[in-house]
Amino acid sequence: MNTEAIYEYLERIANLIRTDVRKTGIGSGLQPIHLEALHYLSRCNRYSNTPIAVAEFLGLTKGTVSQTLGVLEANGLIEKQTDTRDRRVVHLNLTPLGEQVIAESIPPQVIRSAMTALSPSEDEAVIEALRLILRRLQQANGLKSFAACKTCRHHLIEQDGARRCGLTSESLTDIDAEKICREHEPPSKLKLG
Ligand code: SF4
């Protein structure tokens, strides 16, 4: 097994991306961690836009996530909304300015320019390889999958074509189906090894 080579590729790719994200954030006074949290909040569903979910997704401590979210709120990029059913729960929504910052910064330029040179079959092969690495990392380390709702074992398509979450019994839209979820569970476990 070539674990060292895989690690070196992933480390180099992560460094290149982070350097580019850092450059992008300088204009708006944001660090990569701020943009990563903002990007997560732009992609997650209504069950997952809470401070604890941001901390889980990014692997941050409670203190760090609180500082990060404070910076996003102070810059007018997110706003808090108290849950209508449980007032102890706070949801974090992107403001129009937050949406604009994400549209302009993510994906970073280094990825945009490199990936346009890929053929459709190379594009698919890259995505498949990265998906496999991510799933194996998550499974081997007992991490949540945080994947798109439409790939979850609880995602139900009813006879009339309507979507529903089997866990909460709530209706889901086509937009919800593309979002990532803290409660996501893959349909079946990949065999490791
Ligand atoms: S179907 Fe799965 S991913 Fe979608 S909202 Fe329900 S628990 Fe989350």
mmCIF file with all atom_site columns, N, CA, C and O in Angstrom, residues 92-143:
data_model
loop_
_atom_site.group_PDB
_atom_site.id
_atom_site.type_symbol
_atom_site.label_atom_id
_atom_site.label_alt_id
_atom_site.label_comp_id
_atom_site.label_asym_id
_atom_site.label_entity_id
_atom_site.label_seq_id
_atom_site.pdbx_PDB_ins_code
_atom_site.Cartn_x
_atom_site.Cartn_y
_atom_site.Cartn_z
_atom_site.occupancy
_atom_site.B_iso_or_equiv
_atom_site.pdbx_formal_charge
_atom_site.auth_seq_id
_atom_site.auth_comp_id
_atom_site.auth_asym_id
_atom_site.auth_atom_id
_atom_site.pdbx_PDB_model_num
ATOM 1   N N  . LEU A 1 92  ? -27.661 29.339 11.468  1.00 0.00 ? 92  LEU A N  1
ATOM 2   C CA . LEU A 1 92  ? -26.785 30.363 10.895  1.00 0.00 ? 92  LEU A CA 1
ATOM 3   C C  . LEU A 1 92  ? -27.040 30.434 9.397   1.00 0.00 ? 92  LEU A C  1
ATOM 4   O O  . LEU A 1 92  ? -26.810 29.452 8.678   1.00 0.00 ? 92  LEU A O  1
ATOM 5   N N  . ASN A 1 93  ? -27.547 31.559 8.946   1.00 0.00 ? 93  ASN A N  1
ATOM 6   C CA . ASN A 1 93  ? -27.882 31.712 7.518   1.00 0.00 ? 93  ASN A CA 1
ATOM 7   C C  . ASN A 1 93  ? -26.936 32.710 6.859   1.00 0.00 ? 93  ASN A C  1
ATOM 8   O O  . ASN A 1 93  ? -26.578 33.722 7.467   1.00 0.00 ? 93  ASN A O  1
ATOM 9   N N  . LEU A 1 94  ? -26.576 32.440 5.614   1.00 0.00 ? 94  LEU A N  1
ATOM 10  C CA . LEU A 1 94  ? -25.753 33.396 4.876   1.00 0.00 ? 94  LEU A CA 1
ATOM 11  C C  . LEU A 1 94  ? -26.588 34.624 4.512   1.00 0.00 ? 94  LEU A C  1
ATOM 12  O O  . LEU A 1 94  ? -27.762 34.490 4.131   1.00 0.00 ? 94  LEU A O  1
ATOM 13  N N  . THR A 1 95  ? -25.988 35.798 4.600   1.00 0.00 ? 95  THR A N  1
ATOM 14  C CA . THR A 1 95  ? -26.618 37.026 4.112   1.00 0.00 ? 95  THR A CA 1
ATOM 15  C C  . THR A 1 95  ? -26.329 37.107 2.603   1.00 0.00 ? 95  THR A C  1
ATOM 16  O O  . THR A 1 95  ? -25.466 36.363 2.103   1.00 0.00 ? 95  THR A O  1
ATOM 17  N N  . PRO A 1 96  ? -26.970 38.029 1.880   1.00 0.00 ? 96  PRO A N  1
ATOM 18  C CA . PRO A 1 96  ? -26.625 38.191 0.456   1.00 0.00 ? 96  PRO A CA 1
ATOM 19  C C  . PRO A 1 96  ? -25.138 38.480 0.271   1.00 0.00 ? 96  PRO A C  1
ATOM 20  O O  . PRO A 1 96  ? -24.510 37.976 -0.678  1.00 0.00 ? 96  PRO A O  1
ATOM 21  N N  . LEU A 1 97  ? -24.529 39.241 1.207   1.00 0.00 ? 97  LEU A N  1
ATOM 22  C CA . LEU A 1 97  ? -23.087 39.520 1.087   1.00 0.00 ? 97  LEU A CA 1
ATOM 23  C C  . LEU A 1 97  ? -22.281 38.225 1.265   1.00 0.00 ? 97  LEU A C  1
ATOM 24  O O  . LEU A 1 97  ? -21.302 37.987 0.552   1.00 0.00 ? 97  LEU A O  1
ATOM 25  N N  . GLY A 1 98  ? -22.710 37.374 2.216   1.00 0.00 ? 98  GLY A N  1
ATOM 26  C CA . GLY A 1 98  ? -22.032 36.086 2.417   1.00 0.00 ? 98  GLY A CA 1
ATOM 27  C C  . GLY A 1 98  ? -22.107 35.226 1.164   1.00 0.00 ? 98  GLY A C  1
ATOM 28  O O  . GLY A 1 98  ? -21.123 34.596 0.762   1.00 0.00 ? 98  GLY A O  1
ATOM 29  N N  . GLU A 1 99  ? -23.298 35.202 0.529   1.00 0.00 ? 99  GLU A N  1
ATOM 30  C CA . GLU A 1 99  ? -23.475 34.433 -0.718  1.00 0.00 ? 99  GLU A CA 1
ATOM 31  C C  . GLU A 1 99  ? -22.525 34.960 -1.800  1.00 0.00 ? 99  GLU A C  1
ATOM 32  O O  . GLU A 1 99  ? -21.915 34.179 -2.539  1.00 0.00 ? 99  GLU A O  1
ATOM 33  N N  . GLN A 1 100 ? -22.407 36.289 -1.843  1.00 0.00 ? 100 GLN A N  1
ATOM 34  C CA . GLN A 1 100 ? -21.554 36.903 -2.875  1.00 0.00 ? 100 GLN A CA 1
ATOM 35  C C  . GLN A 1 100 ? -20.082 36.539 -2.647  1.00 0.00 ? 100 GLN A C  1
ATOM 36  O O  . GLN A 1 100 ? -19.365 36.193 -3.588  1.00 0.00 ? 100 GLN A O  1
ATOM 37  N N  . VAL A 1 101 ? -19.648 36.596 -1.371  1.00 0.00 ? 101 VAL A N  1
ATOM 38  C CA . VAL A 1 101 ? -18.246 36.267 -1.063  1.00 0.00 ? 101 VAL A CA 1
ATOM 39  C C  . VAL A 1 101 ? -17.941 34.826 -1.471  1.00 0.00 ? 101 VAL A C  1
ATOM 40  O O  . VAL A 1 101 ? -16.904 34.541 -2.079  1.00 0.00 ? 101 VAL A O  1
ATOM 41  N N  . ILE A 1 102 ? -18.869 33.903 -1.187  1.00 0.00 ? 102 ILE A N  1
ATOM 42  C CA . ILE A 1 102 ? -18.644 32.498 -1.559  1.00 0.00 ? 102 ILE A CA 1
ATOM 43  C C  . ILE A 1 102 ? -18.612 32.331 -3.079  1.00 0.00 ? 102 ILE A C  1
ATOM 44  O O  . ILE A 1 102 ? -17.723 31.657 -3.620  1.00 0.00 ? 102 ILE A O  1
ATOM 45  N N  . ALA A 1 103 ? -19.538 32.990 -3.770  1.00 0.00 ? 103 ALA A N  1
ATOM 46  C CA . ALA A 1 103 ? -19.582 32.851 -5.239  1.00 0.00 ? 103 ALA A CA 1
ATOM 47  C C  . ALA A 1 103 ? -18.288 33.356 -5.870  1.00 0.00 ? 103 ALA A C  1
ATOM 48  O O  . ALA A 1 103 ? -17.815 32.802 -6.861  1.00 0.00 ? 103 ALA A O  1
ATOM 49  N N  . GLU A 1 104 ? -17.690 34.389 -5.256  1.00 0.00 ? 104 GLU A N  1
ATOM 50  C CA . GLU A 1 104 ? -16.470 34.960 -5.842  1.00 0.00 ? 104 GLU A CA 1
ATOM 51  C C  . GLU A 1 104 ? -15.207 34.198 -5.424  1.00 0.00 ? 104 GLU A C  1
ATOM 52  O O  . GLU A 1 104 ? -14.190 34.262 -6.108  1.00 0.00 ? 104 GLU A O  1
ATOM 53  N N  . SER A 1 105 ? -15.244 33.501 -4.265  1.00 0.00 ? 105 SER A N  1
ATOM 54  C CA . SER A 1 105 ? -13.996 32.895 -3.767  1.00 0.00 ? 105 SER A CA 1
ATOM 55  C C  . SER A 1 105 ? -13.886 31.388 -3.904  1.00 0.00 ? 105 SER A C  1
ATOM 56  O O  . SER A 1 105 ? -12.786 30.849 -3.892  1.00 0.00 ? 105 SER A O  1
ATOM 57  N N  . ILE A 1 106 ? -15.019 30.692 -3.986  1.00 0.00 ? 106 ILE A N  1
ATOM 58  C CA . ILE A 1 106 ? -14.990 29.220 -3.975  1.00 0.00 ? 106 ILE A CA 1
ATOM 59  C C  . ILE A 1 106 ? -15.632 28.673 -5.242  1.00 0.00 ? 106 ILE A C  1
ATOM 60  O O  . ILE A 1 106 ? -16.745 29.112 -5.556  1.00 0.00 ? 106 ILE A O  1
ATOM 61  N N  . PRO A 1 107 ? -15.052 27.735 -5.992  1.00 0.00 ? 107 PRO A N  1
ATOM 62  C CA . PRO A 1 107 ? -13.743 27.143 -5.752  1.00 0.00 ? 107 PRO A CA 1
ATOM 63  C C  . PRO A 1 107 ? -12.635 28.159 -6.007  1.00 0.00 ? 107 PRO A C  1
ATOM 64  O O  . PRO A 1 107 ? -12.806 29.053 -6.840  1.00 0.00 ? 107 PRO A O  1
ATOM 65  N N  . PRO A 1 108 ? -11.480 28.021 -5.323  1.00 0.00 ? 108 PRO A N  1
ATOM 66  C CA . PRO A 1 108 ? -10.375 28.943 -5.549  1.00 0.00 ? 108 PRO A CA 1
ATOM 67  C C  . PRO A 1 108 ? -9.856  28.861 -6.989  1.00 0.00 ? 108 PRO A C  1
ATOM 68  O O  . PRO A 1 108 ? -10.007 27.825 -7.647  1.00 0.00 ? 108 PRO A O  1
ATOM 69  N N  . GLN A 1 109 ? -9.244  29.956 -7.432  1.00 0.00 ? 109 GLN A N  1
ATOM 70  C CA . GLN A 1 109 ? -8.809  30.073 -8.823  1.00 0.00 ? 109 GLN A CA 1
ATOM 71  C C  . GLN A 1 109 ? -7.874  28.932 -9.237  1.00 0.00 ? 109 GLN A C  1
ATOM 72  O O  . GLN A 1 109 ? -7.931  28.428 -10.347 1.00 0.00 ? 109 GLN A O  1
ATOM 73  N N  . VAL A 1 110 ? -7.001  28.510 -8.309  1.00 0.00 ? 110 VAL A N  1
ATOM 74  C CA . VAL A 1 110 ? -6.024  27.465 -8.634  1.00 0.00 ? 110 VAL A CA 1
ATOM 75  C C  . VAL A 1 110 ? -6.731  26.178 -9.108  1.00 0.00 ? 110 VAL A C  1
ATOM 76  O O  . VAL A 1 110 ? -6.272  25.481 -10.006 1.00 0.00 ? 110 VAL A O  1
ATOM 77  N N  . ILE A 1 111 ? -7.879  25.883 -8.515  1.00 0.00 ? 111 ILE A N  1
ATOM 78  C CA . ILE A 1 111 ? -8.650  24.686 -8.901  1.00 0.00 ? 111 ILE A CA 1
ATOM 79  C C  . ILE A 1 111 ? -9.439  24.967 -10.179 1.00 0.00 ? 111 ILE A C  1
ATOM 80  O O  . ILE A 1 111 ? -9.480  24.144 -11.094 1.00 0.00 ? 111 ILE A O  1
ATOM 81  N N  . ARG A 1 112 ? -10.054 26.157 -10.240 1.00 0.00 ? 112 ARG A N  1
ATOM 82  C CA . ARG A 1 112 ? -10.856 26.487 -11.433 1.00 0.00 ? 112 ARG A CA 1
ATOM 83  C C  . ARG A 1 112 ? -10.022 26.329 -12.694 1.00 0.00 ? 112 ARG A C  1
ATOM 84  O O  . ARG A 1 112 ? -10.440 25.690 -13.655 1.00 0.00 ? 112 ARG A O  1
ATOM 85  N N  . SER A 1 113 ? -8.806  26.946 -12.711 1.00 0.00 ? 113 SER A N  1
ATOM 86  C CA . SER A 1 113 ? -8.036  26.920 -13.955 1.00 0.00 ? 113 SER A CA 1
ATOM 87  C C  . SER A 1 113 ? -7.500  25.527 -14.261 1.00 0.00 ? 113 SER A C  1
ATOM 88  O O  . SER A 1 113 ? -7.440  25.124 -15.420 1.00 0.00 ? 113 SER A O  1
ATOM 89  N N  . ALA A 1 114 ? -7.133  24.766 -13.228 1.00 0.00 ? 114 ALA A N  1
ATOM 90  C CA . ALA A 1 114 ? -6.575  23.434 -13.483 1.00 0.00 ? 114 ALA A CA 1
ATOM 91  C C  . ALA A 1 114 ? -7.651  22.467 -13.975 1.00 0.00 ? 114 ALA A C  1
ATOM 92  O O  . ALA A 1 114 ? -7.415  21.673 -14.893 1.00 0.00 ? 114 ALA A O  1
ATOM 93  N N  . MET A 1 115 ? -8.844  22.529 -13.403 1.00 0.00 ? 115 MET A N  1
ATOM 94  C CA . MET A 1 115 ? -9.866  21.527 -13.720 1.00 0.00 ? 115 MET A CA 1
ATOM 95  C C  . MET A 1 115 ? -10.516 21.743 -15.082 1.00 0.00 ? 115 MET A C  1
ATOM 96  O O  . MET A 1 115 ? -11.037 20.805 -15.676 1.00 0.00 ? 115 MET A O  1
ATOM 97  N N  . THR A 1 116 ? -10.472 22.987 -15.611 1.00 0.00 ? 116 THR A N  1
ATOM 98  C CA . THR A 1 116 ? -11.072 23.198 -16.934 1.00 0.00 ? 116 THR A CA 1
ATOM 99  C C  . THR A 1 116 ? -10.295 22.441 -18.004 1.00 0.00 ? 116 THR A C  1
ATOM 100 O O  . THR A 1 116 ? -10.819 22.168 -19.073 1.00 0.00 ? 116 THR A O  1
ATOM 101 N N  . ALA A 1 117 ? -9.038  22.081 -17.702 1.00 0.00 ? 117 ALA A N  1
ATOM 102 C CA . ALA A 1 117 ? -8.213  21.367 -18.689 1.00 0.00 ? 117 ALA A CA 1
ATOM 103 C C  . ALA A 1 117 ? -8.516  19.868 -18.708 1.00 0.00 ? 117 ALA A C  1
ATOM 104 O O  . ALA A 1 117 ? -8.024  19.144 -19.578 1.00 0.00 ? 117 ALA A O  1
ATOM 105 N N  . LEU A 1 118 ? -9.327  19.381 -17.770 1.00 0.00 ? 118 LEU A N  1
ATOM 106 C CA . LEU A 1 118 ? -9.619  17.936 -17.721 1.00 0.00 ? 118 LEU A CA 1
ATOM 107 C C  . LEU A 1 118 ? -10.706 17.561 -18.729 1.00 0.00 ? 118 LEU A C  1
ATOM 108 O O  . LEU A 1 118 ? -11.658 18.314 -18.930 1.00 0.00 ? 118 LEU A O  1
ATOM 109 N N  . SER A 1 119 ? -10.563 16.380 -19.322 1.00 0.00 ? 119 SER A N  1
ATOM 110 C CA . SER A 1 119 ? -11.628 15.872 -20.192 1.00 0.00 ? 119 SER A CA 1
ATOM 111 C C  . SER A 1 119 ? -12.755 15.359 -19.282 1.00 0.00 ? 119 SER A C  1
ATOM 112 O O  . SER A 1 119 ? -12.517 15.102 -18.093 1.00 0.00 ? 119 SER A O  1
ATOM 113 N N  . PRO A 1 120 ? -13.991 15.172 -19.828 1.00 0.00 ? 120 PRO A N  1
ATOM 114 C CA . PRO A 1 120 ? -15.079 14.667 -18.989 1.00 0.00 ? 120 PRO A CA 1
ATOM 115 C C  . PRO A 1 120 ? -14.734 13.344 -18.305 1.00 0.00 ? 120 PRO A C  1
ATOM 116 O O  . PRO A 1 120 ? -15.073 13.131 -17.134 1.00 0.00 ? 120 PRO A O  1
ATOM 117 N N  . SER A 1 121 ? -14.024 12.448 -18.990 1.00 0.00 ? 121 SER A N  1
ATOM 118 C CA . SER A 1 121 ? -13.726 11.152 -18.356 1.00 0.00 ? 121 SER A CA 1
ATOM 119 C C  . SER A 1 121 ? -12.676 11.322 -17.252 1.00 0.00 ? 121 SER A C  1
ATOM 120 O O  . SER A 1 121 ? -12.742 10.672 -16.206 1.00 0.00 ? 121 SER A O  1
ATOM 121 N N  . GLU A 1 122 ? -11.708 12.237 -17.460 1.00 0.00 ? 122 GLU A N  1
ATOM 122 C CA . GLU A 1 122 ? -10.716 12.490 -16.399 1.00 0.00 ? 122 GLU A CA 1
ATOM 123 C C  . GLU A 1 122 ? -11.406 13.124 -15.193 1.00 0.00 ? 122 GLU A C  1
ATOM 124 O O  . GLU A 1 122 ? -11.110 12.791 -14.046 1.00 0.00 ? 122 GLU A O  1
ATOM 125 N N  . ASP A 1 123 ? -12.323 14.032 -15.488 1.00 0.00 ? 123 ASP A N  1
ATOM 126 C CA . ASP A 1 123 ? -13.077 14.720 -14.441 1.00 0.00 ? 123 ASP A CA 1
ATOM 127 C C  . ASP A 1 123 ? -13.797 13.701 -13.555 1.00 0.00 ? 123 ASP A C  1
ATOM 128 O O  . ASP A 1 123 ? -13.736 13.746 -12.323 1.00 0.00 ? 123 ASP A O  1
ATOM 129 N N  . GLU A 1 124 ? -14.477 12.745 -14.209 1.00 0.00 ? 124 GLU A N  1
ATOM 130 C CA . GLU A 1 124 ? -15.215 11.719 -13.481 1.00 0.00 ? 124 GLU A CA 1
ATOM 131 C C  . GLU A 1 124 ? -14.276 10.837 -12.660 1.00 0.00 ? 124 GLU A C  1
ATOM 132 O O  . GLU A 1 124 ? -14.565 10.492 -11.514 1.00 0.00 ? 124 GLU A O  1
ATOM 133 N N  . ALA A 1 125 ? -13.121 10.488 -13.260 1.00 0.00 ? 125 ALA A N  1
ATOM 134 C CA . ALA A 1 125 ? -12.162 9.616  -12.568 1.00 0.00 ? 125 ALA A CA 1
ATOM 135 C C  . ALA A 1 125 ? -11.608 10.317 -11.325 1.00 0.00 ? 125 ALA A C  1
ATOM 136 O O  . ALA A 1 125 ? -11.447 9.694  -10.262 1.00 0.00 ? 125 ALA A O  1
ATOM 137 N N  . VAL A 1 126 ? -11.327 11.619 -11.442 1.00 0.00 ? 126 VAL A N  1
ATOM 138 C CA . VAL A 1 126 ? -10.801 12.378 -10.289 1.00 0.00 ? 126 VAL A CA 1
ATOM 139 C C  . VAL A 1 126 ? -11.837 12.402 -9.178  1.00 0.00 ? 126 VAL A C  1
ATOM 140 O O  . VAL A 1 126 ? -11.536 12.123 -8.007  1.00 0.00 ? 126 VAL A O  1
ATOM 141 N N  . ILE A 1 127 ? -13.089 12.699 -9.541  1.00 0.00 ? 127 ILE A N  1
ATOM 142 C CA . ILE A 1 127 ? -14.149 12.774 -8.524  1.00 0.00 ? 127 ILE A CA 1
ATOM 143 C C  . ILE A 1 127 ? -14.327 11.419 -7.850  1.00 0.00 ? 127 ILE A C  1
ATOM 144 O O  . ILE A 1 127 ? -14.442 11.333 -6.617  1.00 0.00 ? 127 ILE A O  1
ATOM 145 N N  . GLU A 1 128 ? -14.319 10.348 -8.628  1.00 0.00 ? 128 GLU A N  1
ATOM 146 C CA . GLU A 1 128 ? -14.511 9.006  -8.062  1.00 0.00 ? 128 GLU A CA 1
ATOM 147 C C  . GLU A 1 128 ? -13.375 8.653  -7.093  1.00 0.00 ? 128 GLU A C  1
ATOM 148 O O  . GLU A 1 128 ? -13.607 8.128  -6.006  1.00 0.00 ? 128 GLU A O  1
ATOM 149 N N  . ALA A 1 129 ? -12.130 8.981  -7.485  1.00 0.00 ? 129 ALA A N  1
ATOM 150 C CA . ALA A 1 129 ? -10.981 8.667  -6.624  1.00 0.00 ? 129 ALA A CA 1
ATOM 151 C C  . ALA A 1 129 ? -11.049 9.476  -5.323  1.00 0.00 ? 129 ALA A C  1
ATOM 152 O O  . ALA A 1 129 ? -10.826 8.940  -4.231  1.00 0.00 ? 129 ALA A O  1
ATOM 153 N N  . LEU A 1 130 ? -11.396 10.763 -5.445  1.00 0.00 ? 130 LEU A N  1
ATOM 154 C CA . LEU A 1 130 ? -11.467 11.606 -4.245  1.00 0.00 ? 130 LEU A CA 1
ATOM 155 C C  . LEU A 1 130 ? -12.604 11.153 -3.328  1.00 0.00 ? 130 LEU A C  1
ATOM 156 O O  . LEU A 1 130 ? -12.466 11.125 -2.108  1.00 0.00 ? 130 LEU A O  1
ATOM 157 N N  . ARG A 1 131 ? -13.747 10.749 -3.949  1.00 0.00 ? 131 ARG A N  1
ATOM 158 C CA . ARG A 1 131 ? -14.883 10.282 -3.148  1.00 0.00 ? 131 ARG A CA 1
ATOM 159 C C  . ARG A 1 131 ? -14.485 9.039  -2.356  1.00 0.00 ? 131 ARG A C  1
ATOM 160 O O  . ARG A 1 131 ? -14.798 8.898  -1.177  1.00 0.00 ? 131 ARG A O  1
ATOM 161 N N  . LEU A 1 132 ? -13.761 8.148  -3.014  1.00 0.00 ? 132 LEU A N  1
ATOM 162 C CA . LEU A 1 132 ? -13.337 6.912  -2.355  1.00 0.00 ? 132 LEU A CA 1
ATOM 163 C C  . LEU A 1 132 ? -12.391 7.211  -1.183  1.00 0.00 ? 132 LEU A C  1
ATOM 164 O O  . LEU A 1 132 ? -12.544 6.667  -0.086  1.00 0.00 ? 132 LEU A O  1
ATOM 165 N N  . ILE A 1 133 ? -11.430 8.117  -1.417  1.00 0.00 ? 133 ILE A N  1
ATOM 166 C CA . ILE A 1 133 ? -10.482 8.460  -0.342  1.00 0.00 ? 133 ILE A CA 1
ATOM 167 C C  . ILE A 1 133 ? -11.242 9.058  0.846   1.00 0.00 ? 133 ILE A C  1
ATOM 168 O O  . ILE A 1 133 ? -11.013 8.684  2.001   1.00 0.00 ? 133 ILE A O  1
ATOM 169 N N  . LEU A 1 134 ? -12.165 9.957  0.548   1.00 0.00 ? 134 LEU A N  1
ATOM 170 C CA . LEU A 1 134 ? -12.910 10.608 1.625   1.00 0.00 ? 134 LEU A CA 1
ATOM 171 C C  . LEU A 1 134 ? -13.726 9.596  2.426   1.00 0.00 ? 134 LEU A C  1
ATOM 172 O O  . LEU A 1 134 ? -13.711 9.585  3.656   1.00 0.00 ? 134 LEU A O  1
ATOM 173 N N  . ARG A 1 135 ? -14.440 8.705  1.728   1.00 0.00 ? 135 ARG A N  1
ATOM 174 C CA . ARG A 1 135 ? -15.261 7.704  2.428   1.00 0.00 ? 135 ARG A CA 1
ATOM 175 C C  . ARG A 1 135 ? -14.396 6.787  3.287   1.00 0.00 ? 135 ARG A C  1
ATOM 176 O O  . ARG A 1 135 ? -14.753 6.437  4.392   1.00 0.00 ? 135 ARG A O  1
ATOM 177 N N  . ARG A 1 136 ? -13.247 6.400  2.747   1.00 0.00 ? 136 ARG A N  1
ATOM 178 C CA . ARG A 1 136 ? -12.380 5.490  3.521   1.00 0.00 ? 136 ARG A CA 1
ATOM 179 C C  . ARG A 1 136 ? -11.835 6.200  4.752   1.00 0.00 ? 136 ARG A C  1
ATOM 180 O O  . ARG A 1 136 ? -11.739 5.620  5.832   1.00 0.00 ? 136 ARG A O  1
ATOM 181 N N  . LEU A 1 137 ? -11.480 7.477  4.584   1.00 0.00 ? 137 LEU A N  1
ATOM 182 C CA . LEU A 1 137 ? -10.990 8.258  5.733   1.00 0.00 ? 137 LEU A CA 1
ATOM 183 C C  . LEU A 1 137 ? -12.078 8.358  6.795   1.00 0.00 ? 137 LEU A C  1
ATOM 184 O O  . LEU A 1 137 ? -11.817 8.171  7.986   1.00 0.00 ? 137 LEU A O  1
ATOM 185 N N  . GLN A 1 138 ? -13.302 8.643  6.362   1.00 0.00 ? 138 GLN A N  1
ATOM 186 C CA . GLN A 1 138 ? -14.401 8.804  7.316   1.00 0.00 ? 138 GLN A CA 1
ATOM 187 C C  . GLN A 1 138 ? -14.712 7.494  8.015   1.00 0.00 ? 138 GLN A C  1
ATOM 188 O O  . GLN A 1 138 ? -14.902 7.450  9.233   1.00 0.00 ? 138 GLN A O  1
ATOM 189 N N  . GLN A 1 139 ? -14.738 6.405  7.245   1.00 0.00 ? 139 GLN A N  1
ATOM 190 C CA . GLN A 1 139 ? -15.077 5.113  7.853   1.00 0.00 ? 139 GLN A CA 1
ATOM 191 C C  . GLN A 1 139 ? -13.991 4.633  8.800   1.00 0.00 ? 139 GLN A C  1
ATOM 192 O O  . GLN A 1 139 ? -14.278 4.163  9.894   1.00 0.00 ? 139 GLN A O  1
ATOM 193 N N  . ALA A 1 140 ? -12.729 4.779  8.370   1.00 0.00 ? 140 ALA A N  1
ATOM 194 C CA . ALA A 1 140 ? -11.623 4.277  9.195   1.00 0.00 ? 140 ALA A CA 1
ATOM 195 C C  . ALA A 1 140 ? -11.509 5.047  10.503  1.00 0.00 ? 140 ALA A C  1
ATOM 196 O O  . ALA A 1 140 ? -11.022 4.533  11.501  1.00 0.00 ? 140 ALA A O  1
ATOM 197 N N  . ASN A 1 141 ? -11.971 6.307  10.503  1.00 0.00 ? 141 ASN A N  1
ATOM 198 C CA . ASN A 1 141 ? -11.821 7.139  11.692  1.00 0.00 ? 141 ASN A CA 1
ATOM 199 C C  . ASN A 1 141 ? -13.139 7.426  12.403  1.00 0.00 ? 141 ASN A C  1
ATOM 200 O O  . ASN A 1 141 ? -13.189 8.247  13.311  1.00 0.00 ? 141 ASN A O  1
ATOM 201 N N  . GLY A 1 142 ? -14.204 6.726  11.968  1.00 0.00 ? 142 GLY A N  1
ATOM 202 C CA . GLY A 1 142 ? -15.507 6.877  12.626  1.00 0.00 ? 142 GLY A CA 1
ATOM 203 C C  . GLY A 1 142 ? -16.058 8.290  12.504  1.00 0.00 ? 142 GLY A C  1
ATOM 204 O O  . GLY A 1 142 ? -16.711 8.787  13.426  1.00 0.00 ? 142 GLY A O  1
ATOM 205 N N  . LEU A 1 143 ? -15.802 8.956  11.364  1.00 0.00 ? 143 LEU A N  1
ATOM 206 C CA . LEU A 1 143 ? -16.273 10.331 11.181  1.00 0.00 ? 143 LEU A CA 1
ATOM 207 C C  . LEU A 1 143 ? -17.612 10.338 10.446  1.00 0.00 ? 143 LEU A C  1
ATOM 208 O O  . LEU A 1 143 ? -17.916 9.422  9.682   1.00 0.00 ? 143 LEU A O  1
#
